[in-house]
Coordinates of C-alpha atoms and ligand atoms in Angstrom, one line a residue:
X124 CA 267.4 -104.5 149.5
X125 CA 270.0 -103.2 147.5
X126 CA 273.7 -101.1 148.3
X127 CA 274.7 -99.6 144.7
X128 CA 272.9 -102.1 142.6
X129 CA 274.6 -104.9 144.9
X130 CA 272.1 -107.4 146.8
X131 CA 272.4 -106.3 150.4
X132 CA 272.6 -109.7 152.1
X133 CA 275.0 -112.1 153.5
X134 CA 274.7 -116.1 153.2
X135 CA 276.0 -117.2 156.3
X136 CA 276.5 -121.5 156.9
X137 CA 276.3 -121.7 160.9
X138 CA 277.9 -124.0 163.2
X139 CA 281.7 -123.4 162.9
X140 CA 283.3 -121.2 166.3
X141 CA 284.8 -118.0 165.3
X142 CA 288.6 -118.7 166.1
X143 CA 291.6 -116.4 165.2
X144 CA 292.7 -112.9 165.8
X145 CA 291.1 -109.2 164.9
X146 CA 291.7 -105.6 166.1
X147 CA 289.0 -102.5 167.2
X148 CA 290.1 -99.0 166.1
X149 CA 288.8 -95.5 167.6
X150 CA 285.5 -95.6 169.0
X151 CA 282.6 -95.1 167.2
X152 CA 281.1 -92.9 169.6
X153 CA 284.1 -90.9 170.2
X154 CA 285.8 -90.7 166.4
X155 CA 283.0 -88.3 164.8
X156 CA 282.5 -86.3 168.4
X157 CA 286.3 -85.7 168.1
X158 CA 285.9 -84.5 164.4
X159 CA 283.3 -82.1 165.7
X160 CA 285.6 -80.4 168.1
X161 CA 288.2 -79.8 165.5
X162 CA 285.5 -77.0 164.3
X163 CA 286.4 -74.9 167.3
X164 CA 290.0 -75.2 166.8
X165 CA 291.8 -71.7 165.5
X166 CA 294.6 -74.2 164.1
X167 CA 294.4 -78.1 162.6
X168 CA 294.0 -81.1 164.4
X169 CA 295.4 -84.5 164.3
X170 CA 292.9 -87.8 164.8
X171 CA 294.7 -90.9 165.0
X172 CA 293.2 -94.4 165.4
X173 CA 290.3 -93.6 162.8
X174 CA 288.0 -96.2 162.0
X175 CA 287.0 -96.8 158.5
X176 CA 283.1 -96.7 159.5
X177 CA 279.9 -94.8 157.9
X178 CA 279.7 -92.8 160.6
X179 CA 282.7 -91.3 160.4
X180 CA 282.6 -90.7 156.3
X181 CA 279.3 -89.1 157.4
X182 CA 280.4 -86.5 159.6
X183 CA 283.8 -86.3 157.5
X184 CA 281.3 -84.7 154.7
X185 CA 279.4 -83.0 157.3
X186 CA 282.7 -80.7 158.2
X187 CA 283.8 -80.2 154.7
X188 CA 280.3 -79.0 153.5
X189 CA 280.5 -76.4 156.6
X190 CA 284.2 -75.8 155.1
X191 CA 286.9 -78.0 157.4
X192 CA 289.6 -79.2 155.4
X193 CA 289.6 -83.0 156.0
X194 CA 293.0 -84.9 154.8
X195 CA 294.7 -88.5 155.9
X196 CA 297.8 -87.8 158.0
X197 CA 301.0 -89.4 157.6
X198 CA 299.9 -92.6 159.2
X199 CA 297.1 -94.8 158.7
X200 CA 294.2 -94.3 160.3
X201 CA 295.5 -90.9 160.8
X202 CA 292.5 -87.9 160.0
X203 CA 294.0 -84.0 159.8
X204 CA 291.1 -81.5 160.2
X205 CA 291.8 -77.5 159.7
X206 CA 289.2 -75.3 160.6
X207 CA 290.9 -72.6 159.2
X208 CA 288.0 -71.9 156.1
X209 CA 284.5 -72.3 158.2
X210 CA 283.9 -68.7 157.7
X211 CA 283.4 -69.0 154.2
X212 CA 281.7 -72.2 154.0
X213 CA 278.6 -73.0 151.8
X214 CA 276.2 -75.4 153.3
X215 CA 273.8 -75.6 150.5
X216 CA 273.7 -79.5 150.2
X217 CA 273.3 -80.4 153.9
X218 CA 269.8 -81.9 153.6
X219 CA 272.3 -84.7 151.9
X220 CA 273.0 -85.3 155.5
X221 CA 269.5 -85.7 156.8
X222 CA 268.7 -89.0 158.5
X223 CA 273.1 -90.0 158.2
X224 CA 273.0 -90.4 162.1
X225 CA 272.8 -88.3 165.6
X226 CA 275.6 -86.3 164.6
X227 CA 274.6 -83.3 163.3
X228 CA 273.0 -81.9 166.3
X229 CA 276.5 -81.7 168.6
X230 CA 277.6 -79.1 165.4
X231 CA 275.0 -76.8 167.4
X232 CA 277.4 -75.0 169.4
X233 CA 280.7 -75.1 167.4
X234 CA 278.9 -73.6 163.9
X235 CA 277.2 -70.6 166.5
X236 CA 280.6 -69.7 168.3
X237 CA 282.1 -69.4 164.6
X238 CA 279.2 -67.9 162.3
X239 CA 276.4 -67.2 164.9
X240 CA 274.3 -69.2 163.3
X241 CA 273.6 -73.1 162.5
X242 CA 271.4 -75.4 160.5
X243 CA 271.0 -79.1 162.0
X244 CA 269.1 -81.4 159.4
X245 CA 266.6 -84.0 160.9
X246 CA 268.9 -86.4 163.0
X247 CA 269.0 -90.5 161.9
X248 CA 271.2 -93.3 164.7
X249 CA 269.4 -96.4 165.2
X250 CA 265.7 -96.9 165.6
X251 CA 265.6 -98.2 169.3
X252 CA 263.1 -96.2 170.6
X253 CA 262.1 -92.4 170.4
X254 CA 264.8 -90.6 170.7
X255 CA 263.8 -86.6 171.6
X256 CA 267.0 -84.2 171.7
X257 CA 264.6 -82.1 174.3
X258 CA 267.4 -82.1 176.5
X259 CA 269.9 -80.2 173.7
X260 CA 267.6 -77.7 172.4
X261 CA 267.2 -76.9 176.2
X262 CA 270.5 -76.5 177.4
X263 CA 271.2 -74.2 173.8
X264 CA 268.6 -72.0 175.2
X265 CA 270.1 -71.9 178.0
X266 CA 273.4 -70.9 177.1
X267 CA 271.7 -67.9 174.8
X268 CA 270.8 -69.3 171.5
X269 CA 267.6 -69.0 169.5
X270 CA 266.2 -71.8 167.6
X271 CA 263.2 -72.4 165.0
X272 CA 261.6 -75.3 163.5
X273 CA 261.1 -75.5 160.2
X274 CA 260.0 -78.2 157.8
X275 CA 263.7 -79.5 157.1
X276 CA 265.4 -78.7 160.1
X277 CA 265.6 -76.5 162.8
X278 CA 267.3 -73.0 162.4
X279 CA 269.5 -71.9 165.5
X280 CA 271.3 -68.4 166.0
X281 CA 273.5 -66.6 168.5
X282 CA 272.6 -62.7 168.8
X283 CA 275.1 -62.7 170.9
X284 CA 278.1 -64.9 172.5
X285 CA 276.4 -67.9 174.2
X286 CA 276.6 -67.5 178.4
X287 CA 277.9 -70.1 180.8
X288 CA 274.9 -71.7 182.5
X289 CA 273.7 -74.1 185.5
X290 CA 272.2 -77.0 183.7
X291 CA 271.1 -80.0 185.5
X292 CA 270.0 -83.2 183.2
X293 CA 266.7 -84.7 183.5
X294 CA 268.7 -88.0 182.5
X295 CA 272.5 -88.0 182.1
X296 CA 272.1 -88.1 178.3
X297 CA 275.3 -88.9 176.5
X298 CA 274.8 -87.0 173.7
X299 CA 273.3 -83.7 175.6
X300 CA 276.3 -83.9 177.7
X301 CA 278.7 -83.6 174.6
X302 CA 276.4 -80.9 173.6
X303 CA 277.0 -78.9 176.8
X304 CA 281.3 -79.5 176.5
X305 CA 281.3 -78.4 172.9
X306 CA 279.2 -75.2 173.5
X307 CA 280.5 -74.2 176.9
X308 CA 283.9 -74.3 176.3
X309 CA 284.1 -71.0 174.1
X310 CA 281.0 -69.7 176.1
X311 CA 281.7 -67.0 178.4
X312 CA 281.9 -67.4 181.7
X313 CA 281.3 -70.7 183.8
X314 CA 279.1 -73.5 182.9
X315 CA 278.0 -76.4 185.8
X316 CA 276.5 -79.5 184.1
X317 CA 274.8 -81.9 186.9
X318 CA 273.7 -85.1 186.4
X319 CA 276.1 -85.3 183.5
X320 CA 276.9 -88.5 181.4
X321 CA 280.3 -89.9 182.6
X322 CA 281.1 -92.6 179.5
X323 CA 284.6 -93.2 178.6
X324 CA 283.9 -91.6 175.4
X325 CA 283.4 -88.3 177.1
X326 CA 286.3 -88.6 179.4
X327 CA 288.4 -89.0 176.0
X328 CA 286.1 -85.9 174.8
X329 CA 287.1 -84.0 177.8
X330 CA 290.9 -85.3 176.8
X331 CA 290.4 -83.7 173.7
X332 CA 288.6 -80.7 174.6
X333 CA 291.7 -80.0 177.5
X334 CA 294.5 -80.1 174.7
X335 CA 292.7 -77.8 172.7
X336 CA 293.0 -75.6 175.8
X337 CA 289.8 -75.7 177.6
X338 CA 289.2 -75.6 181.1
X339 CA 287.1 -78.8 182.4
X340 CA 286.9 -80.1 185.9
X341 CA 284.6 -83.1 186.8
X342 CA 283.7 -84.1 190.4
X343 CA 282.7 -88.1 191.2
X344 CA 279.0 -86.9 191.5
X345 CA 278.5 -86.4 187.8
X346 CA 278.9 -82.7 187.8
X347 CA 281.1 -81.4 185.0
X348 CA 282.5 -77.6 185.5
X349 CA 283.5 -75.6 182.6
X350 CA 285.5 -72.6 182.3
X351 CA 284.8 -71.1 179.2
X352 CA 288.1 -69.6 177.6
X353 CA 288.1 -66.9 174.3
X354 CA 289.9 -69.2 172.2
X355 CA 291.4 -72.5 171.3
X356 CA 293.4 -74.3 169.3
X357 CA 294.0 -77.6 167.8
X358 CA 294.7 -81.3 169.1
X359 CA 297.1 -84.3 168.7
X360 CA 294.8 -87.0 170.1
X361 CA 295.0 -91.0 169.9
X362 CA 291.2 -92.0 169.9
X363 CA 289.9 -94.2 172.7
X364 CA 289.6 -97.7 171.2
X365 CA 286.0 -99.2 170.8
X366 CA 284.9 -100.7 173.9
X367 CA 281.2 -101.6 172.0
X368 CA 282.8 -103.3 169.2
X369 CA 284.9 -104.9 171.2
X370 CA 282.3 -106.6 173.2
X371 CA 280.3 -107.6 170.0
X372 CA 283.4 -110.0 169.0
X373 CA 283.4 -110.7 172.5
X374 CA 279.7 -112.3 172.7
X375 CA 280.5 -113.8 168.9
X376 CA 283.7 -116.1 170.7
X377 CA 280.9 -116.8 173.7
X378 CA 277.8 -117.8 170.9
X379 CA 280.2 -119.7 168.4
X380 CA 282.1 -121.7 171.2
X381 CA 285.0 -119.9 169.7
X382 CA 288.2 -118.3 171.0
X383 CA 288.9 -114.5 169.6
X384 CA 292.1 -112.4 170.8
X385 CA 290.4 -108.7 170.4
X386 CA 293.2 -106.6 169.5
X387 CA 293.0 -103.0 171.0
X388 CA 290.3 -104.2 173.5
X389 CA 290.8 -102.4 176.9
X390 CA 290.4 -103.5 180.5
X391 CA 290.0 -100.6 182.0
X392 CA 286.7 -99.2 179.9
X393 CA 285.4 -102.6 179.6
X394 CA 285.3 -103.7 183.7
X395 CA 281.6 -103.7 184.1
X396 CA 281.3 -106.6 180.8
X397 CA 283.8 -108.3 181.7
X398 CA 282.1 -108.9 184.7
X399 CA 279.5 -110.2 183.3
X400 CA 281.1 -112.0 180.8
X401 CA 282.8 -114.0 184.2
X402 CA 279.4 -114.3 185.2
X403 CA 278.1 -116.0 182.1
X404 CA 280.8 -118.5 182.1
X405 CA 282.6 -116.8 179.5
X406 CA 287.0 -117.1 179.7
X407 CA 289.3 -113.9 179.3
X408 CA 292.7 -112.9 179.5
X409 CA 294.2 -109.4 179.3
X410 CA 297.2 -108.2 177.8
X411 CA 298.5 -105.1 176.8
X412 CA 297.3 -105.1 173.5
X413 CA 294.1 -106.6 173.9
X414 CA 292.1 -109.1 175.6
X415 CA 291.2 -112.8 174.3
X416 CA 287.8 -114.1 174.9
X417 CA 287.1 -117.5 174.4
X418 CA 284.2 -120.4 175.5
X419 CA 286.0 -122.8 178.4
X420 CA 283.8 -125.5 177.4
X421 CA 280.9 -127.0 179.9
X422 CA 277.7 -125.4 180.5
X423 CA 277.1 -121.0 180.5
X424 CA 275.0 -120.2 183.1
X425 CA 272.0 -117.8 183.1
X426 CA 272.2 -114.6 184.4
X427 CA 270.1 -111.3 185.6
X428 CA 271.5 -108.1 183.4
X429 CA 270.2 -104.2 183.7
X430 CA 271.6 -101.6 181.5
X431 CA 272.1 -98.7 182.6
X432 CA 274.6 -95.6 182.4
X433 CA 278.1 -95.7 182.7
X434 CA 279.5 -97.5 184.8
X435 CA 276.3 -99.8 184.8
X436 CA 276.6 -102.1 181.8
X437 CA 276.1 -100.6 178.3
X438 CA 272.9 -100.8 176.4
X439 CA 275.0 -101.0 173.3
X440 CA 276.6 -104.3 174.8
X441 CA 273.0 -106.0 175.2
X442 CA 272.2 -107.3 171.8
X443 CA 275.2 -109.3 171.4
X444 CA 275.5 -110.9 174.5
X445 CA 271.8 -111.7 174.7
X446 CA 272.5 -114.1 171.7
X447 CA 274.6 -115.9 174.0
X448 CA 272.2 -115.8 176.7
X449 CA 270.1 -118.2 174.5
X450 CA 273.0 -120.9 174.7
X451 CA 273.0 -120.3 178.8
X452 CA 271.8 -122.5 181.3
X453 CA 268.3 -121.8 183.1
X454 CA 266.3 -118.1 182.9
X455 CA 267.9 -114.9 182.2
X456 CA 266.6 -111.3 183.0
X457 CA 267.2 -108.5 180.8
X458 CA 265.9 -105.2 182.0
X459 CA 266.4 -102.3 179.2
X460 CA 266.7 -99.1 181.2
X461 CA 268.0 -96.7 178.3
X462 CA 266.1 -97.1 175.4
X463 CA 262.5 -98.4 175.3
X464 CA 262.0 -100.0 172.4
X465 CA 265.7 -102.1 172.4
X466 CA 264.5 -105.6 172.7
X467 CA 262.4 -105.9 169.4
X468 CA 265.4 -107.4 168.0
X469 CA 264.4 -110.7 170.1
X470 CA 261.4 -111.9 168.2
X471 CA 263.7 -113.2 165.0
X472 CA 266.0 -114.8 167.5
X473 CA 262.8 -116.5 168.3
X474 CA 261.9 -117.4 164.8
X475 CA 265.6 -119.1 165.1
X476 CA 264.8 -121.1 168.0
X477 CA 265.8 -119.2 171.0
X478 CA 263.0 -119.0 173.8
X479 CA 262.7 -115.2 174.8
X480 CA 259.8 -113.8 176.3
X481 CA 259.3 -109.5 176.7
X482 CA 257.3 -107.7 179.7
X483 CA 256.3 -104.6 180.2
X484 CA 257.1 -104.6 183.9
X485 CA 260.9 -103.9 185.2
X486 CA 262.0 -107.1 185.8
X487 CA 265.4 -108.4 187.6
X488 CA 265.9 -104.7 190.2
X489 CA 265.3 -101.7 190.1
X490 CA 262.2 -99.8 188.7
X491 CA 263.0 -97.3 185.1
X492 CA 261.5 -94.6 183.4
X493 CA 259.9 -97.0 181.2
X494 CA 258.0 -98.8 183.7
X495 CA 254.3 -99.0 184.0
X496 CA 254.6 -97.3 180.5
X497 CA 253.6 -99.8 177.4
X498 CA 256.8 -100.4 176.5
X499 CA 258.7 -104.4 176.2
X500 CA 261.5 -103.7 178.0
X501 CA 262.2 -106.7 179.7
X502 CA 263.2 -110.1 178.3
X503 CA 263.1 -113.5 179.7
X504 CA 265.7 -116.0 178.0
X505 CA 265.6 -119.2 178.5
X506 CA 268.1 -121.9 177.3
X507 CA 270.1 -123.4 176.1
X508 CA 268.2 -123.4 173.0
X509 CA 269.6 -124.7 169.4
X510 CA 269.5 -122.4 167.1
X511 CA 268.5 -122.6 163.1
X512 CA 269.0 -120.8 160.3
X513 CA 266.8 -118.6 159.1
X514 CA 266.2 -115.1 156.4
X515 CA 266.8 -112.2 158.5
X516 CA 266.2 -108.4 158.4
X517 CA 269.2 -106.3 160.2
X518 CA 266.9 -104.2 162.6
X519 CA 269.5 -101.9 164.0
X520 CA 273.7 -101.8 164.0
X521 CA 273.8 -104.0 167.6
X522 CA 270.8 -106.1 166.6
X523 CA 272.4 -106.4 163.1
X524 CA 275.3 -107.9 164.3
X525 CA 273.6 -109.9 166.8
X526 CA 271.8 -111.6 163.6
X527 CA 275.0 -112.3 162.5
X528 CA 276.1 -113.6 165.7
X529 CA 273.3 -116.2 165.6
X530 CA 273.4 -117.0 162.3
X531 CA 277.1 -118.0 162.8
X532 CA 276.2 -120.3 166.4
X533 CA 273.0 -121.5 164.1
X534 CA 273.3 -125.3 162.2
X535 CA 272.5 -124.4 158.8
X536 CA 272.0 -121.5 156.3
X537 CA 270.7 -117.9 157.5
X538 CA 270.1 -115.3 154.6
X539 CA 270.9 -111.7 156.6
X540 CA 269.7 -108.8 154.8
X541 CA 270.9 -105.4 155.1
X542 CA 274.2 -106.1 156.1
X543 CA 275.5 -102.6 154.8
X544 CA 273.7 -101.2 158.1
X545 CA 276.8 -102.8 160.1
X546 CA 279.1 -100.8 157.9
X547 CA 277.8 -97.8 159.9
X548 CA 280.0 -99.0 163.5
X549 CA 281.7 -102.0 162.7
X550 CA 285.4 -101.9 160.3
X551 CA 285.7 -104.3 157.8
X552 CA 283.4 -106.6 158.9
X553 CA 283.1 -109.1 156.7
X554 CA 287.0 -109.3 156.1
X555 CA 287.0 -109.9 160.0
X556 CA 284.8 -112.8 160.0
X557 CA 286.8 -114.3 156.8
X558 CA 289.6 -114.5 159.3
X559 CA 287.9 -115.7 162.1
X560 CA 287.3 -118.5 159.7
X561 CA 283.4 -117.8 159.4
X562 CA 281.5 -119.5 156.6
X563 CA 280.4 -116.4 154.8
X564 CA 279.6 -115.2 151.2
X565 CA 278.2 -112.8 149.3
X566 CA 275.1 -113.8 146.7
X567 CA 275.9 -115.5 143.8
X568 CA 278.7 -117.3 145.5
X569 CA 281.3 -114.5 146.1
X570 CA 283.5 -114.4 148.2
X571 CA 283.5 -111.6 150.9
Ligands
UD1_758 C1 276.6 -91.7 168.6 C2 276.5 -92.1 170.1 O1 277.4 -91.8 170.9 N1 275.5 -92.9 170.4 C3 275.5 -93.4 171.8 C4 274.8 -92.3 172.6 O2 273.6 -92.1 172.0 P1 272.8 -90.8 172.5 O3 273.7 -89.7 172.8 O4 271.7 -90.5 171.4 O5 272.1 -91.3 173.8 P2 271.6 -90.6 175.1 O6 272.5 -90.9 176.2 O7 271.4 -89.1 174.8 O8 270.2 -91.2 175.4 C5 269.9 -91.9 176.6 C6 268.4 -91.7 176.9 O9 268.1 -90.3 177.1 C7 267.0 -90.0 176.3 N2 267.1 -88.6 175.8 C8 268.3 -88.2 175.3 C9 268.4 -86.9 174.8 C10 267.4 -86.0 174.9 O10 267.4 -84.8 174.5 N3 266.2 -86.4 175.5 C11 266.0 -87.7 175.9 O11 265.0 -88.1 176.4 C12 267.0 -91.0 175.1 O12 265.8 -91.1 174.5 C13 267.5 -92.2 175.8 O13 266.4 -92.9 176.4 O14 274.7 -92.8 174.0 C14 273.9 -94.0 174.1 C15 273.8 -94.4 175.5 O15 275.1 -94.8 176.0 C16 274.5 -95.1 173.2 O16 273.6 -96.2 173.2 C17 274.7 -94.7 171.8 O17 275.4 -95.7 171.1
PEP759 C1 272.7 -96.8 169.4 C2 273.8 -96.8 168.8 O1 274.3 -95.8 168.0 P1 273.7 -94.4 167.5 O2 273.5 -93.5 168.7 O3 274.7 -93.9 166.6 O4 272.4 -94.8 166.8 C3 274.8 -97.9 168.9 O5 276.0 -97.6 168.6 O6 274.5 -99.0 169.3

């Protein structure tokens, strides 16, 4: 594997705890939703906290191909987006964009409130399982659009100005509930969205959406109510930090036997790990600015886990902390409720040492969709187990840096390949684990 002519892999030399001090920007799955909302603005808007990830370049191109002005703002980290220009963009180039991640498909409604029409390129986001965006196309249909598959893509148009609607979820899909805010809030008339998605990252959505002068109301039963007004305009919004991210460096202190002070790292949309964390035997402390996590020493113990929807604990927290898991204690359940196919990552852990078994049944509570189904969704972990190096293939982002995780609690050499994957939801990574004092470099000796 190869990034610009440059061997994609990392030589990490194991066995040394991650100690020392790093900071989390804007959230990954916030940032580029934000940057889509700018498009229905009739005025610029002002992104601060911007993370220097792939995902974010990717949708930065996305805007400018459909004709947003994209510029840094006076401070860093800052992003200013004017929408004035969309009328007149050319969009010839977007299959560029096909397979760059899921965000291409929340453009839906913004592009058919300003030109009537949209083209959404085939969709790319980790490979954790299926996938479907079912639920989107549904809910467009439902507020009035028209759309058509075609080889590249699927071709969507507005004969007229999309309708408020009564929409209830089959699942509350994060990404079909952004679809519903962005495209309801210019619609006309009033929208209800049950069984909505409530993650911190659309409550920050919902932030945005309100200073650009929409009307949003959500009850505690997961039912979103949208007003839909004739215009808006643009926002001054500090992005929500990254609570996944976060985490990750989180379950890297808990692996490593390390200590890590996690600058930017919030209480408040983390409550539901840190619990767990407690659980495990992991240490924290919270301050204003950030929360330390650290080992305490002694034995982790072994846990049961289910993901699930917010405020259930994150399937994008999973990965990392199962590489802990492996240096608990006794058994551990892990039950997989949100993606199917999100535990394949487990079998080079194994190759490493670790003892982790899948089923097919729902193990450790309550029954999922994915029961009775075919799918390993349920792991067994039981330690602790040494780990050893070994040549590894990133998967996934979360499993990617979940290899890098064990790699760095492993004795001995590990060869991770297709490190550039991480740059997709992680800053700087490498530079991070340089300060953390990790035992990386780059082939041929380089220095990260
Ligand atoms: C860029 C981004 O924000 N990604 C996050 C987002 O992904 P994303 O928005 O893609 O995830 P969803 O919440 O939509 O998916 C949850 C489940 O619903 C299913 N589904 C979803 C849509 C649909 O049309 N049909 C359908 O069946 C999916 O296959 C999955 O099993 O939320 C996930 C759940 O918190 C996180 O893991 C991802 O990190
Ligand atoms: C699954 C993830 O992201 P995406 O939806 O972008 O693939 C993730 O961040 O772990």
């Amino acid at each position: 594997m190869t990034v610009n002519g440059i061997d994609d892999v990392l030589l990490v030399h194991g066995g040394t705890p991650l100690e020392g001090e790093i900071r989390v920007r804007g959230a990954k799955n916030l940032v580029p939703k934000a940057m889509v909302a700018a498009l229905l603005g009739s005025g610029p808007s002002r992104l601060r906290n911007v993370p220097d990830i792939r995902d974010v370049r990717v949708v930065r191109g996305l805007l400018q191909l459909h004709g947003v002005t994209v510029r840094p703002g006076e401070e860093p980290g800052e992003l200013v987006l004017d929408p004035s220009h969309v009328e007149s963009a050319n969009v010839a180039d977007i299959d560029a964009h096909a397979g760059s991640s899921r965000i291409p498909i929340l453009l839906c409604g913004p592009l058919l409130h300003r030109l009537g029409h949209a083209f959404i390129p085939g969709l790319g986001g980790c490979d954790i399982g299926g996938r479907p965006v079912d639920f989107h196309f549904e809910v467009l249909r439902q507020f009035g659009a028209t759309i058509e598959k075609r080889d590249d893509g699927q071709y969507l148009t507005a004969p007229q100005r999309l309708r408020g609607t009564k929409i209830r979820l089959p699942y509350p899909s994060v990404g079909a509930t952004e679809q519903v805010l962005l495209t309801a809030v210019l619609a006309e008339g009033v929208t209800e969205l049950s069984n909505a998605a409530v993650e911190p990252e659309i409550e920050d959505l919902i932030c945005v959406l309100q200073k650009m002068g929409a009307i949003i109301a959500m009850d505690t039963d997961r039912t979103i109510r949208v007003t839909g007004v004739d215009k808006l305009g643009g926002y001054n919004h500090q992005a929500l930090s990254d609570r996944l991210e976060a985490a990750s460096w989180a379950s890297a202190a808990l692996a490593t036997e390390g200590n890590i002070y996690v600058r930017g790292a919030q209480q408040r949309t983390m409550m539901t790990f840190l619990n767990t964390y407690r659980k495990v035997g992991g240490a924290f402390e919270i301050d204003d600015e950030g929360i330390r996590f650290w080992h305490p020493g002694g034995q982790l113990k072994s846990i049961a886990l289910e993901t699930d929807v917010h405020p259930g604990f994150q399937t994008d927290w999973q990965q990392p902390l199962v590489v802990a898991l492996t240096q608990a204690t006794g058994l551990s359940i892990v039950h997989e409720t949100v993606y199917e196919s999100r535990l394949g990552f487990t079998s080079a852990l194994n190759q490493m040492g670790a003892h982790i078994q899948l089923y097919r049944e729902c193990l450790g509570g309550s029954d999922c969709r994915f029961g009775q189904r075919n799918f390993l969704h349920s792991a067994v972990v039981s330690g602790p187990t040494k780990l050893q190096g070994a040549d590894l293939v990133i998967p996934d982002l979360r499993g990617g840096f979940s290899y890098l995780i064990a790699a760095l609690a492993a004795q001995g050499t590990s060869r991770v390949h297709g490190i550039d994957l991480i740059n997709r939801g992680y800053e700087n990574f490498m530079e991070k684990l340089v300060e953390l004092g990790a035992k990386v470099e780059l082939p041929g000796g380089a220095l990260v």
